[in-house]
Tab-separated table of C-alpha atoms in Angstrom:
chain	number	residue	atom	x	y	z
A	1	MET	CA	-97.909	-60.386	-11.810
A	2	ALA	CA	-95.816	-62.135	-9.366
A	3	ALA	CA	-98.274	-65.011	-10.135
A	4	LEU	CA	-97.597	-65.206	-13.680
A	5	LEU	CA	-93.769	-64.795	-13.300
A	6	ASP	CA	-93.991	-67.825	-11.253
A	7	SER	CA	-95.855	-69.517	-13.559
A	8	ALA	CA	-93.451	-68.542	-16.121
A	9	LEU	CA	-90.262	-69.900	-14.185
A	10	PHE	CA	-92.018	-72.889	-13.425
A	11	LEU	CA	-92.873	-73.447	-17.394
A	12	VAL	CA	-89.169	-72.730	-17.927
A	13	GLY	CA	-88.059	-75.354	-15.955
A	14	VAL	CA	-90.273	-78.110	-17.311
A	15	TYR	CA	-89.995	-76.629	-21.284
A	16	TRP	CA	-86.643	-75.239	-21.327
A	17	PRO	CA	-85.625	-78.073	-23.815
A	18	PHE	CA	-88.091	-76.692	-26.464
A	19	MET	CA	-86.939	-73.038	-25.530
A	20	ALA	CA	-83.965	-74.165	-26.482
A	21	VAL	CA	-84.599	-75.850	-29.759
A	22	ALA	CA	-86.667	-72.615	-30.993
A	23	GLY	CA	-83.271	-70.558	-30.054
A	24	LEU	CA	-81.291	-72.595	-32.021
A	25	VAL	CA	-83.778	-72.693	-34.855
A	26	GLY	CA	-83.837	-68.874	-34.436
A	27	LEU	CA	-80.332	-68.574	-34.203
A	28	VAL	CA	-79.930	-70.382	-37.490
A	29	THR	CA	-82.986	-68.146	-39.196
A	30	GLY	CA	-80.911	-64.856	-38.050
A	31	TRP	CA	-77.718	-66.095	-39.340
A	32	PHE	CA	-78.924	-66.756	-42.660
A	33	SER	CA	-81.192	-63.596	-42.967
A	34	LEU	CA	-78.111	-61.471	-43.513
A	35	SER	CA	-77.779	-62.364	-46.915
A	36	ARG	CA	-73.778	-61.786	-48.572
A	37	ASP	CA	-74.909	-58.835	-50.632
A	38	GLN	CA	-76.885	-57.108	-47.999
A	39	GLY	CA	-73.622	-57.405	-45.672
A	40	GLU	CA	-71.356	-55.963	-48.599
A	41	GLY	CA	-74.214	-53.123	-49.126
A	42	ALA	CA	-74.180	-52.114	-45.506
A	43	ARG	CA	-70.714	-51.281	-45.404
B	1	MET	CA	-103.633	-81.385	-16.128
B	2	ILE	CA	-102.138	-78.282	-18.341
B	3	THR	CA	-104.194	-75.711	-18.847
B	4	LEU	CA	-105.092	-73.214	-21.668
B	5	ASP	CA	-103.052	-70.559	-19.783
B	6	HIS	CA	-99.975	-72.601	-19.639
B	7	VAL	CA	-100.462	-73.492	-23.137
B	8	VAL	CA	-100.608	-69.762	-24.003
B	9	GLU	CA	-97.630	-68.724	-21.671
B	10	ILE	CA	-95.416	-71.755	-23.380
B	11	ALA	CA	-96.107	-70.655	-26.516
B	12	LEU	CA	-95.053	-67.276	-25.864
B	13	LEU	CA	-91.771	-68.343	-24.083
B	14	VAL	CA	-90.770	-70.657	-26.983
B	15	LEU	CA	-91.569	-67.505	-29.593
B	16	PHE	CA	-89.410	-65.294	-27.225
B	17	ALA	CA	-86.535	-68.006	-27.448
B	18	TYR	CA	-87.256	-67.935	-31.003
B	19	LEU	CA	-86.967	-64.221	-31.615
B	20	ALA	CA	-84.018	-63.945	-29.218
B	21	GLY	CA	-82.308	-66.366	-31.129
B	22	CYS	CA	-82.992	-64.399	-34.597
B	23	VAL	CA	-81.445	-61.290	-32.946
B	24	LEU	CA	-78.607	-63.185	-31.847
B	25	GLY	CA	-77.760	-65.080	-34.768
B	26	TYR	CA	-77.788	-61.667	-36.826
B	27	SER	CA	-76.382	-59.621	-34.660
B	28	ALA	CA	-73.112	-62.751	-35.074
B	29	HIS	CA	-73.297	-62.932	-38.328
B	30	LEU	CA	-72.658	-59.261	-38.616
B	31	ALA	CA	-69.834	-59.578	-35.982
B	32	VAL	CA	-68.063	-62.246	-37.806
B	33	ARG	CA	-68.600	-60.345	-41.188
B	34	ALA	CA	-67.454	-57.124	-39.442
B	35	PHE	CA	-63.986	-58.939	-37.969
B	36	ALA	CA	-63.534	-60.674	-41.375
B	37	ALA	CA	-63.208	-57.288	-43.391
B	38	ARG	CA	-60.673	-56.174	-40.229
B	39	PRO	CA	-57.460	-56.754	-42.317
B	40	ARG	CA	-58.316	-54.934	-45.097
B	41	PHE	CA	-59.106	-51.910	-42.823
B	42	GLU	CA	-56.029	-52.497	-40.933
B	43	ALA	CA	-54.068	-52.696	-44.603
B	44	ARG	CA	-55.727	-49.232	-45.569
B	45	ILE	CA	-54.257	-47.440	-41.735
B	46	ARG	CA	-51.109	-49.354	-42.763
B	47	ALA	CA	-50.740	-47.859	-46.084
B	48	GLN	CA	-51.812	-44.567	-44.556
B	49	ALA	CA	-49.086	-44.461	-41.793
B	50	ALA	CA	-46.251	-45.382	-44.345
B	51	ALA	CA	-47.526	-42.508	-46.500
B	52	ASN	CA	-47.493	-40.205	-43.625
B	53	ILE	CA	-43.901	-41.473	-42.197
B	54	GLN	CA	-42.290	-41.133	-45.792
B	55	LYS	CA	-43.943	-37.410	-46.314
B	56	GLU	CA	-42.573	-36.602	-42.595
B	57	SER	CA	-39.249	-37.892	-43.200
B	58	VAL	CA	-38.886	-35.945	-46.888
B	59	ASP	CA	-40.043	-32.502	-45.081
B	60	ALA	CA	-38.733	-33.250	-41.660
B	61	PRO	CA	-36.032	-30.445	-40.918
B	62	GLU	CA	-32.365	-32.072	-40.250
B	63	ALA	CA	-31.732	-32.243	-36.767
B	64	PRO	CA	-28.852	-33.644	-34.917
B	65	ALA	CA	-29.778	-37.573	-33.926
B	66	PRO	CA	-29.448	-37.777	-30.305
B	67	ARG	CA	-26.409	-40.075	-29.112
B	68	SER	CA	-27.667	-42.605	-26.255
B	69	ALA	CA	-26.254	-45.537	-25.303
B	70	ALA	CA	-28.882	-47.347	-27.614
B	71	ARG	CA	-28.409	-45.460	-30.780
B	72	ARG	CA	-24.597	-45.964	-30.084
B	73	LEU	CA	-25.238	-49.836	-29.793
B	74	ALA	CA	-27.681	-50.230	-32.689
B	75	GLY	CA	-24.675	-48.251	-34.589
B	76	ALA	CA	-22.188	-50.597	-33.501
B	77	VAL	CA	-24.286	-53.630	-33.969
B	78	GLU	CA	-25.040	-52.579	-37.222
B	79	ARG	CA	-21.293	-52.080	-38.355
B	80	GLU	CA	-20.667	-55.438	-36.881
B	81	VAL	CA	-23.368	-57.177	-39.317
B	82	ALA	CA	-22.381	-55.007	-42.183
B	83	GLU	CA	-18.568	-54.778	-42.359
B	84	PRO	CA	-17.207	-58.257	-42.021
B	85	ALA	CA	-19.696	-59.822	-44.491
B	86	PRO	CA	-22.253	-57.846	-46.406
B	87	ALA	CA	-23.136	-60.728	-48.353
B	88	ALA	CA	-24.415	-62.424	-45.253
B	89	ALA	CA	-25.917	-59.312	-43.848
B	90	ALA	CA	-29.360	-60.712	-43.577
B	91	PRO	CA	-31.328	-59.436	-46.643
B	92	THR	CA	-34.542	-59.888	-44.531
B	93	GLN	CA	-33.518	-57.278	-42.085
B	94	GLN	CA	-34.113	-53.399	-42.863
B	95	ARG	CA	-34.615	-50.550	-40.585
B	96	PRO	CA	-37.835	-48.760	-40.109
B	97	PRO	CA	-37.913	-45.391	-41.254
B	98	GLU	CA	-37.066	-42.808	-38.185
B	99	LEU	CA	-37.624	-39.227	-37.280
B	100	PRO	CA	-35.427	-37.175	-36.510
B	101	ALA	CA	-37.730	-35.405	-33.838
B	102	PRO	CA	-41.323	-35.940	-32.809
B	103	ARG	CA	-43.782	-34.324	-34.829
B	104	GLY	CA	-44.602	-31.261	-33.498
B	105	GLY	CA	-42.324	-31.736	-30.798
B	106	LYS	CA	-44.653	-33.830	-28.803
B	107	PRO	CA	-44.309	-37.986	-29.035
B	108	ASP	CA	-46.880	-40.570	-28.602
B	109	ASP	CA	-47.236	-42.429	-25.467
B	110	LEU	CA	-45.431	-45.749	-26.637
B	111	LYS	CA	-46.367	-47.055	-23.372
B	112	LYS	CA	-49.767	-47.377	-24.078
B	113	ILE	CA	-49.009	-50.553	-26.136
B	114	LYS	CA	-48.710	-53.632	-23.558
B	115	GLY	CA	-45.130	-54.897	-23.542
B	116	ILE	CA	-43.482	-51.333	-23.968
B	117	GLY	CA	-42.155	-50.262	-20.716
B	118	GLN	CA	-40.548	-46.728	-19.733
B	119	LYS	CA	-36.711	-48.120	-21.124
B	120	THR	CA	-38.526	-49.625	-24.277
B	121	GLU	CA	-39.953	-46.537	-25.061
B	122	SER	CA	-36.544	-44.732	-24.519
B	123	ALA	CA	-34.817	-46.960	-26.801
B	124	LEU	CA	-37.558	-46.442	-29.549
B	125	ASN	CA	-37.411	-42.815	-29.462
B	126	ASP	CA	-33.515	-43.312	-29.513
B	127	LEU	CA	-33.861	-45.008	-32.837
B	128	GLY	CA	-36.291	-42.170	-34.228
B	129	ILE	CA	-39.697	-43.819	-33.903
B	130	TYR	CA	-41.625	-41.716	-31.574
B	131	HIS	CA	-45.735	-42.064	-33.129
B	132	LEU	CA	-47.648	-44.838	-32.838
B	133	ASP	CA	-48.345	-44.725	-36.505
B	134	GLN	CA	-44.571	-45.591	-37.081
B	135	ILE	CA	-44.874	-48.561	-35.196
B	136	ALA	CA	-48.415	-49.581	-37.263
B	137	ALA	CA	-46.519	-49.366	-40.309
B	138	TRP	CA	-43.390	-51.963	-39.312
B	139	THR	CA	-42.879	-54.686	-41.823
B	140	PRO	CA	-41.556	-58.240	-40.936
B	141	ALA	CA	-38.175	-57.114	-42.013
B	142	GLN	CA	-38.183	-54.128	-39.814
B	143	ILE	CA	-39.768	-55.975	-36.954
B	144	ASP	CA	-36.747	-58.538	-37.402
B	145	TRP	CA	-34.408	-55.401	-37.185
B	146	LEU	CA	-35.611	-54.045	-34.148
B	147	GLU	CA	-36.188	-57.717	-32.407
B	148	GLY	CA	-31.782	-57.725	-32.514
B	149	ARG	CA	-31.750	-54.081	-30.647
B	150	ILE	CA	-34.366	-53.671	-28.602
B	151	ALA	CA	-36.493	-56.688	-27.727
B	152	VAL	CA	-35.739	-60.375	-27.509
B	153	LYS	CA	-36.238	-62.049	-30.866
B	154	GLY	CA	-40.301	-63.003	-31.467
B	155	ARG	CA	-41.253	-60.280	-28.609
B	156	ILE	CA	-42.746	-57.855	-30.838
B	157	GLY	CA	-44.831	-60.276	-32.864
B	158	ARG	CA	-45.896	-62.125	-29.636
B	159	GLU	CA	-47.010	-58.879	-27.898
B	160	GLN	CA	-48.474	-57.859	-30.863
B	161	TRP	CA	-47.137	-54.493	-31.274
B	162	VAL	CA	-47.962	-53.585	-34.705
B	163	GLU	CA	-51.793	-54.491	-34.056
B	164	GLN	CA	-52.136	-52.946	-30.716
B	165	ALA	CA	-50.830	-49.485	-32.724
B	166	ILE	CA	-53.180	-49.901	-35.315
B	167	LEU	CA	-56.135	-50.280	-32.677
B	168	LEU	CA	-54.648	-47.201	-30.607
B	169	MET	CA	-54.614	-45.591	-33.433
B	170	THR	CA	-57.821	-46.496	-35.257
B	171	ALA	CA	-59.458	-44.796	-31.746
B	172	THR	CA	-57.806	-41.598	-32.774
B	173	VAL	CA	-58.164	-41.367	-36.694
B	174	PRO	CA	-61.469	-40.573	-38.112
B	175	VAL	CA	-62.682	-43.464	-40.917
């Protein structure tokens, strides 16, 4: 478990720009997945 | 040399970042939408508070109003403004509806509003303002009137007493 965590931390340190881009894409996707009608209907 | 394990881990990390972004974006959009819908809710509370006050003003029995220094000062200023030049009296100022006594004999703790201290609360009580819903129903003209008497010009707006009162009310009024 500790080895896996170490490995993950190392990879995050090296590949964080890719993760950041993926997070950004996810952010945009999440934002636009809430459609106007869905939001109005939710209230 | 990148091993297969590393590739899998990178893929998982990127997938995790993507999913976290999705959740964050969705939540942020919901929050923004809820914030945008807030004024309509405030208007509803305001209308409800105004109706409440009007009803109370009609129903409340006539009680002798306390004659404190602040009330006398308010009266004096009113006479000063009204007597010499009625036409010059600012049409934008209007006295807020007052209550002869707190509803149920129990006034709200107006000091919950940041900016209102003991003295200001007493002055408000002297002007017949005892409850948060009264403050929540103030119009700009009424705020103008009050700022000439109990606060420095612009203070009520700057410290957002009305908004604070609405927020405090929403914590107690069921929606």
